[in-house]
Short mmCIF file of C-alpha atoms in Angstrom, two decimals:
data_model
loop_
_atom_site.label_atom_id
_atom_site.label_comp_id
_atom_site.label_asym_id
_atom_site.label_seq_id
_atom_site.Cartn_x
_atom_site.Cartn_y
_atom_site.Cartn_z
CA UNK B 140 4.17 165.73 164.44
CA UNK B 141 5.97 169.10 164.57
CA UNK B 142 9.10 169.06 166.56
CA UNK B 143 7.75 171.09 169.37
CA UNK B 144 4.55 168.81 170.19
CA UNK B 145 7.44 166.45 170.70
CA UNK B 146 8.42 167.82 173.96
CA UNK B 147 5.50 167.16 176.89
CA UNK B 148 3.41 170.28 178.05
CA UNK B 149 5.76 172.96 175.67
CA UNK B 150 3.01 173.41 173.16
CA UNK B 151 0.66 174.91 175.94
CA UNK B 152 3.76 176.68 177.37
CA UNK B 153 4.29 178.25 174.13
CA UNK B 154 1.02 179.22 173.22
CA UNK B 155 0.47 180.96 176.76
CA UNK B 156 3.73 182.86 175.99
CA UNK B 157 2.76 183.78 172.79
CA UNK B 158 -1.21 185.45 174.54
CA UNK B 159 0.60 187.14 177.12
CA UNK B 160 2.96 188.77 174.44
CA UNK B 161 0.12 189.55 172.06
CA UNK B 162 -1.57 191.10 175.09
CA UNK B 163 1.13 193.05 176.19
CA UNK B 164 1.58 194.55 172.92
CA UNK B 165 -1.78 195.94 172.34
CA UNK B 166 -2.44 197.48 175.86
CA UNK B 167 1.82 198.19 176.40
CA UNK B 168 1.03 201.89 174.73
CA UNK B 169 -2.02 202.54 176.93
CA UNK B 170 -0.91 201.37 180.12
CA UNK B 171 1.77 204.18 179.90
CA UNK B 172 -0.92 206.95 179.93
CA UNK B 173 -2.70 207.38 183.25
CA UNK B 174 -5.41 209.67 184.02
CA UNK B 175 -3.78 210.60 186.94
CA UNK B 176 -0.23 211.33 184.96
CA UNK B 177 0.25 215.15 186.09
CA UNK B 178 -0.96 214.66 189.89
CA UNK B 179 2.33 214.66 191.29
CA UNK B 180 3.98 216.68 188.53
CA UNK B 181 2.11 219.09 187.52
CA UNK B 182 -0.94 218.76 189.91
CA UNK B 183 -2.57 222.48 188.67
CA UNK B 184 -2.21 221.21 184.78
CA UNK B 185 -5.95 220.30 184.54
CA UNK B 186 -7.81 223.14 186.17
CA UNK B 187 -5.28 225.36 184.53
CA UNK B 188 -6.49 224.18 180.75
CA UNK B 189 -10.21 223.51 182.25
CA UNK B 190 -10.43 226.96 183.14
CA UNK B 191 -8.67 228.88 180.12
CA UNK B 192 -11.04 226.80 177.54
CA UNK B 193 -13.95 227.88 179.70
CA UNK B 194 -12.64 231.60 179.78
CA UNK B 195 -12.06 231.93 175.80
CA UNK B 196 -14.83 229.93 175.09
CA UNK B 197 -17.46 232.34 177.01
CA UNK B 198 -16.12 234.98 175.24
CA UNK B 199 -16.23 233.20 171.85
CA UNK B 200 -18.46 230.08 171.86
CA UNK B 201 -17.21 229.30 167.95
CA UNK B 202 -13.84 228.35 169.76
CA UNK B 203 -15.04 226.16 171.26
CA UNK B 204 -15.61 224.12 168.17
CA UNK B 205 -12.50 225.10 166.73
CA UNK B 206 -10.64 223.33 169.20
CA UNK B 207 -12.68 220.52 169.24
CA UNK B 208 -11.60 219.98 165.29
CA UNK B 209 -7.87 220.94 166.25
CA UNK B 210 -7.64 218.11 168.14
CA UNK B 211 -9.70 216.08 165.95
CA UNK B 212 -7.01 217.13 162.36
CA UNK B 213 -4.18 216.21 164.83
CA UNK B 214 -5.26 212.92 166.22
CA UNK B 215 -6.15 211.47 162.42
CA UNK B 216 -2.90 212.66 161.20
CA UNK B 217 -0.29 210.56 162.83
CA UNK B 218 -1.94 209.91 165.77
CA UNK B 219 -2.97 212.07 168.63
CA UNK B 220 1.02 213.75 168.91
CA UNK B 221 0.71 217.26 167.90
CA UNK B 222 2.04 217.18 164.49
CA UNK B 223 -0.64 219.80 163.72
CA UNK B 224 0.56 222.41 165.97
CA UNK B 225 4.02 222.63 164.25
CA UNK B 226 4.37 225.47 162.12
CA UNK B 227 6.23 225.55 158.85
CA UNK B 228 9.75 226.63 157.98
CA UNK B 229 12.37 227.20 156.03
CA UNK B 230 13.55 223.46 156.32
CA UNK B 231 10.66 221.89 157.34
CA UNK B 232 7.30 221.30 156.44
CA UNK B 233 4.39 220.83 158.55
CA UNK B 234 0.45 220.04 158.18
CA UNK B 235 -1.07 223.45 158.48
CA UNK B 236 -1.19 224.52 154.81
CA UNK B 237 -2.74 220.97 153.86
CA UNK B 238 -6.48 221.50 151.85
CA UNK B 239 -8.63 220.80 154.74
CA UNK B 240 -6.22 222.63 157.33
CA UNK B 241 -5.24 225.95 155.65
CA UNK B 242 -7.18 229.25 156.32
CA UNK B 243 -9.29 226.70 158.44
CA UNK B 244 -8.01 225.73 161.27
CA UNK B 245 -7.83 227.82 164.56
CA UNK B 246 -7.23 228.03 168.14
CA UNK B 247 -3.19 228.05 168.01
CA UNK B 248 -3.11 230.76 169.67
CA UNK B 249 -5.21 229.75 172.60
CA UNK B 250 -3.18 226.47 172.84
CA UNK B 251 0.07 228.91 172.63
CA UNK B 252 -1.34 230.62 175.84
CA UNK B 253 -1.77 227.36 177.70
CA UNK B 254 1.01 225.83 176.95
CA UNK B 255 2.75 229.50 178.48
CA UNK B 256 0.58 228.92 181.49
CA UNK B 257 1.96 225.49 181.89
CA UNK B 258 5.60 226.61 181.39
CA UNK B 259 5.42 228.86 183.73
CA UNK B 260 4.02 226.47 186.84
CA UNK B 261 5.59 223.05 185.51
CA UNK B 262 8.58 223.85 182.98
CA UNK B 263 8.99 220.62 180.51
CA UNK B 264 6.52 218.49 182.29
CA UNK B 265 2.63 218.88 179.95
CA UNK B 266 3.29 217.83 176.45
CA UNK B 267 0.71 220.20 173.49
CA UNK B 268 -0.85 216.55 172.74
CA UNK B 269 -1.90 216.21 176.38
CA UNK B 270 -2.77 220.63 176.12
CA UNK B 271 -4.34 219.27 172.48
CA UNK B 272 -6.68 216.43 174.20
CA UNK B 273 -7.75 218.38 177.58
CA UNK B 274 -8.85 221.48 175.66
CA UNK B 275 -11.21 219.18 172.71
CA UNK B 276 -13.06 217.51 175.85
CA UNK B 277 -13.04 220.75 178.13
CA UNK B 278 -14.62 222.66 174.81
CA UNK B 279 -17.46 220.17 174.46
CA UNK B 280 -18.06 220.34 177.62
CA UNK B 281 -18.48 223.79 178.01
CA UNK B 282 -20.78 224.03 174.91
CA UNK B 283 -23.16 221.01 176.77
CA UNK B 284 -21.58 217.93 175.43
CA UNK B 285 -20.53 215.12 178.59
CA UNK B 286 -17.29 214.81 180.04
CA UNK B 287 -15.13 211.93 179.29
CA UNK B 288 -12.23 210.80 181.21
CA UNK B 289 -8.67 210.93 179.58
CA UNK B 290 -5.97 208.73 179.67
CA UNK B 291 -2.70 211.30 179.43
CA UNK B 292 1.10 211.10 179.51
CA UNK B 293 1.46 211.71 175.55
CA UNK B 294 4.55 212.86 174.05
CA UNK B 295 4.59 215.71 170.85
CA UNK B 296 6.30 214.52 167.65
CA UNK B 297 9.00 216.10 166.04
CA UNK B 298 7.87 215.02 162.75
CA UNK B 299 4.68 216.24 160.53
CA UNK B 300 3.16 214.75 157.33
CA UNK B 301 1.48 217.16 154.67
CA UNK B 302 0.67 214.64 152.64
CA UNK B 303 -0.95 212.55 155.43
CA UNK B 304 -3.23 215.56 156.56
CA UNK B 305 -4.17 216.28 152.38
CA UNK B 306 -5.33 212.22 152.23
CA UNK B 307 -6.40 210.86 156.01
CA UNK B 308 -8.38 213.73 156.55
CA UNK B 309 -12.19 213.19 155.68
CA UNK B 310 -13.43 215.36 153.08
CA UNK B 311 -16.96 217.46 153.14
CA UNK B 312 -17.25 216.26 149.79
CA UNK B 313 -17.53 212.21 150.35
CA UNK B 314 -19.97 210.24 150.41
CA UNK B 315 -21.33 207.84 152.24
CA UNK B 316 -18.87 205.01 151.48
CA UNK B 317 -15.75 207.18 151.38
CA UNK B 318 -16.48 208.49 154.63
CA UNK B 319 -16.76 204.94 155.92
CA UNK B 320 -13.44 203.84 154.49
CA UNK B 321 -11.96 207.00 155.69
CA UNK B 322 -13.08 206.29 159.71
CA UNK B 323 -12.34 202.35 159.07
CA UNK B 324 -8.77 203.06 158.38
CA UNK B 325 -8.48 204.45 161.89
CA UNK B 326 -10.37 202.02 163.68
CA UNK B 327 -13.55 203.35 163.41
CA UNK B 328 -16.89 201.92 162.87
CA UNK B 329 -19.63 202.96 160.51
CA UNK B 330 -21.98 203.70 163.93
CA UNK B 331 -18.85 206.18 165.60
CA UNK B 332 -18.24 207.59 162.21
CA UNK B 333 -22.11 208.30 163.05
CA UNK B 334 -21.38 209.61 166.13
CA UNK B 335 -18.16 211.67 165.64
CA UNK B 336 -19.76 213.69 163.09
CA UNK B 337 -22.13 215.07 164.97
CA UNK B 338 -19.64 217.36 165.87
CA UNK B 339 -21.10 219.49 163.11
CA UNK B 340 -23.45 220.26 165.91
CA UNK B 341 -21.21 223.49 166.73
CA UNK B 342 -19.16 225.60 164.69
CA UNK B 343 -18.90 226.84 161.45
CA UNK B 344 -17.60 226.32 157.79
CA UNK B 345 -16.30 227.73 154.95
CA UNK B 346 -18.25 228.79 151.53
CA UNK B 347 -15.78 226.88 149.87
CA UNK B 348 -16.91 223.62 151.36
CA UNK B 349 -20.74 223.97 151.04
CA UNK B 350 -20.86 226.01 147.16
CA UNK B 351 -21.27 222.74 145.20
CA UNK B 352 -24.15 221.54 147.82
CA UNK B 353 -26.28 224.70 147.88
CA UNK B 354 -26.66 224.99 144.22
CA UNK B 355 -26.31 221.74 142.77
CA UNK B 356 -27.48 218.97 144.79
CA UNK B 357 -31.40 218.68 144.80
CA UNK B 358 -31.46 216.51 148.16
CA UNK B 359 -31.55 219.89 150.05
CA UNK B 360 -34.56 222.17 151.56
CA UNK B 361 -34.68 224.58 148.51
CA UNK B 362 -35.59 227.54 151.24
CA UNK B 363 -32.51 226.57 153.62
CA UNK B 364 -30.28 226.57 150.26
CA UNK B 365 -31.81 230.01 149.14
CA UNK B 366 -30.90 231.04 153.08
CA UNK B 367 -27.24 229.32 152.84
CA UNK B 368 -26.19 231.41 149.04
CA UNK B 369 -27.23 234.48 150.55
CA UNK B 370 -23.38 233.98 152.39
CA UNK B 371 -21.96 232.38 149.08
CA UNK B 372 -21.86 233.46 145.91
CA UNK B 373 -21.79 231.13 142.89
CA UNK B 374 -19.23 232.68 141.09
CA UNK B 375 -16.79 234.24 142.88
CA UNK B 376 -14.18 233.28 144.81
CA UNK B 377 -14.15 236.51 147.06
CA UNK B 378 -16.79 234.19 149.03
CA UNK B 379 -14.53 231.22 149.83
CA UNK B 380 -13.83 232.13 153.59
CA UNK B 381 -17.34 233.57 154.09
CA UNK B 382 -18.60 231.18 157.05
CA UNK B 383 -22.17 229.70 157.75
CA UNK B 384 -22.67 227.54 160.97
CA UNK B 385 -22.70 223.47 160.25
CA UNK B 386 -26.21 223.45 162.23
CA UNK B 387 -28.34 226.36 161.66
CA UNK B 388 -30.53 226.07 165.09
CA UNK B 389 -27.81 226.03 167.61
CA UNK B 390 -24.17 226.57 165.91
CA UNK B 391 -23.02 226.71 169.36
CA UNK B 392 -24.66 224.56 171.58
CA UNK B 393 -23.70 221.06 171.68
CA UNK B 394 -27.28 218.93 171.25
CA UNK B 395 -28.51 216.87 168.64
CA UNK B 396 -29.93 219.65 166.33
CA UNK B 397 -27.53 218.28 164.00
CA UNK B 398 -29.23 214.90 163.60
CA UNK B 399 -32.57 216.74 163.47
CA UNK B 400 -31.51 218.75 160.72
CA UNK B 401 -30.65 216.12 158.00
CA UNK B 402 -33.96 214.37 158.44
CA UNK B 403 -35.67 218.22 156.95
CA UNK B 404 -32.28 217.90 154.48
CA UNK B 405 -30.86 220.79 156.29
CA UNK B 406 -27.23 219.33 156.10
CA UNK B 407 -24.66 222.01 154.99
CA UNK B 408 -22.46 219.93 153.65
CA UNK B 409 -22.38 216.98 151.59
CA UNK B 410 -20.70 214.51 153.76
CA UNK B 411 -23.22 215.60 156.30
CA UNK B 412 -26.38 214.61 154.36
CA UNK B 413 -24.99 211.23 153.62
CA UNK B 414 -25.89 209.74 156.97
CA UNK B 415 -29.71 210.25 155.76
CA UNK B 416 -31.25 209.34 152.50
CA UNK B 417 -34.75 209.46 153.31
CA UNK B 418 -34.87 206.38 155.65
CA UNK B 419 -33.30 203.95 152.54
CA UNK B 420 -30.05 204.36 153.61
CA UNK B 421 -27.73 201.95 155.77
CA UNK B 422 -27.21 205.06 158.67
CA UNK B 423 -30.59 206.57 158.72
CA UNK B 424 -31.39 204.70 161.47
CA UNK B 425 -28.75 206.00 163.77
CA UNK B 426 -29.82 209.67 162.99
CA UNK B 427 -33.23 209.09 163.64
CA UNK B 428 -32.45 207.70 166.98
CA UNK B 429 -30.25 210.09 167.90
CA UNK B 430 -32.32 213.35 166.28
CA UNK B 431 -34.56 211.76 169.43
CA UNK B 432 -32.30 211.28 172.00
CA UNK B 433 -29.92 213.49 172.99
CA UNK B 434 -28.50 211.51 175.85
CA UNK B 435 -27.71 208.98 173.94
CA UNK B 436 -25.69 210.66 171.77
CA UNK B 437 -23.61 212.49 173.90
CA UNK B 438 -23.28 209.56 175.59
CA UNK B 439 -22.01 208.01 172.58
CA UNK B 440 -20.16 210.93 171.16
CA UNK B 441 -18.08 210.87 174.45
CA UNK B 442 -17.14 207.04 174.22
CA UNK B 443 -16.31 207.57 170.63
CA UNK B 444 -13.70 210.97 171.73
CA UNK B 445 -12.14 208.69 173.86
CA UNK B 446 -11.09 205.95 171.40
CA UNK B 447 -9.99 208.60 169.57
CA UNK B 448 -8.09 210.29 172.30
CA UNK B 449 -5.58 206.65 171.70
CA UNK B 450 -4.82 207.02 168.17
CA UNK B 451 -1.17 205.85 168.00
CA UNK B 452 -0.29 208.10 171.36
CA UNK B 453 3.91 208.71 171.69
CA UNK B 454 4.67 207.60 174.67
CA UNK B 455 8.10 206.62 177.28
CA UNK B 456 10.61 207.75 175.62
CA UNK B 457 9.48 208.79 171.69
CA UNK B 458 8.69 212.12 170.59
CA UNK B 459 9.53 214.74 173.05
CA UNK B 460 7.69 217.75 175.36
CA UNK B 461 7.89 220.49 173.17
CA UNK B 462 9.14 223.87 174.98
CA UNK B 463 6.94 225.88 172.28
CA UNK B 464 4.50 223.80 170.75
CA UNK B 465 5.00 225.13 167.44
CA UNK B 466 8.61 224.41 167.14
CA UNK B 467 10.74 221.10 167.76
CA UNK B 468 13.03 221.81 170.22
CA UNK B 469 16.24 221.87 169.49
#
């Protein structure tokens, strides 16, 4: 008998303790964010984002998915803390010249101008994570996806990792496995990795991503492919940054032409095409349902945004509220 079961009743005491504290330490980090965090602070923070995403977005729906995918580089990098706002200098290095982030990302600027807004009204008080994780579910949205509720009070890092944003990031070039293994490590299952990448359903991508797809791969409808090189030559690299929309029907609406699209092999990418092999793959079934269902998918699509809103949040006292959200402050 261990010396502990000698003592009457102190084994269930000490097992209780030990529950409580495991349960305090997974839900300590979310119990600090609130969805009501700015209503005495900075009551105007939420319309104030709300209604500059629906402003820049009407006059440039591709935005719209650009800050969707903003948020989405930031919150697998480190958690959801703004590392990917930070810009690079002369003594630090930050994420936005990473493969999958340089000449790619966009929407700084629009997150610059809300983050001014904010300043202005409440001086120190809305963090760019919080500006980072209003504007991805206020984009989607306004394209036609379904609101989610958010959980906010995050702090902004003063730290970035380059190499973190070159290997967490998931590549258009995986397939199926290595996109599972890349979602897993954050907590995600094979059926939200499903669902988060229908987020291809708006926006666009590079030449550079989709060359090695459209004129290699034979799982592809040979007239979309013929269609897709028409924006991306073979052999030249003056073609890299051309641009062709993810989903050719409705590049920016959100609906679930995506999911349509890979059952006719219509996906631009190779990642994309991976969730469907023809109905013999482990995903296919997922697709199908949702190439059929559109609720459900948003539905689904807005649970899954939400778990992702927690990746490893700052919080209390870490990190900081960045003045500029490109800079640390000093």
């Amino acid at each position: 008998m261990s010396s502990f079961e000698s003592f009457p009743g102190f084994k269930f005491k000490f097992c209780l303790i030990f529950l409580i504290t495991c349960l305090i330490g997974i839900t300590f980090t979310s119990a600090q964010l609130s969805p009501r965090f700015y209503d005495k602070t900075c009551r105007r923070a939420l319309p104030t984002i709300r209604r500059a995403v629906r402003e820049v977005v009407s006059k440039e729906p591709r935005m719209g998915a650009s800050l969707l995918r903003l948020h989405f580089h930031d919150c697998f990098v480190q958690g959801c803390d703004a590392s990917v706002l930070l810009d690079d200098t002369d003594s630090f290095t930050g994420e936005k010249n990473s493969f999958p982030n340089a000449n790619s990302l966009r929407g700084f600027e629009v997150i610059d101008d809300i983050k001014k807004q904010l300043e202005s009204m409440c001086p120190g008080v809305v963090s760019c994570a919080d500006i980072l994780t209003i504007a991805a579910r206020d984009s989607v949205v306004a394209l036609g996806g379904e609101r989610w509720n958010l959980l906010l009070g995050r702090r902004d890092s003063t730290t970035a990792s380059l190499d973190a944003s070159n290997s967490d990031l998931p590549a258009p070039f995986l397939d199926l496995s290595g996109l599972i293994s890349a979602f897993d490590k954050k907590g995600f299952t094979t059926a939200e990795m499903v669902t988060l990448s229908g987020a291809h359903t708006i926006g666009l991508v590079r030449c550079l991503f989709t060359r090695a797809r459209i004129y290699n791969e034979t799982n592809i409808d040979p007239l979309f492919a013929t269609s897709m090189q028409e924006n991306c030559a073979f052999d030249s690299g003056d073609t890299d940054n051309n641009v062709s929309p993810f989903d050719s029907t409705t590049p920016f609406v959100f609906d679930n032409a995506f999911y349509k699209n890979l059952l006719i092999q219509k996906g631009l990418v190779h990642s994309d095409q991976q969730l469907f092999a023809n109905g013999t793959g482990s995903t296919d079934k997922q697709v199908m349902r949702y190439s059929k269902n559109f609720g459900g998918f948003k539905k689904d699509f807005a649970a899954a945004m939400f778990k992702m809103t927690l990746l490893s949040p700052l919080t209390g006292t870490d990190g900081q509220i960045r003045q500029n959200c490109r800079v640390v402050n000093t």
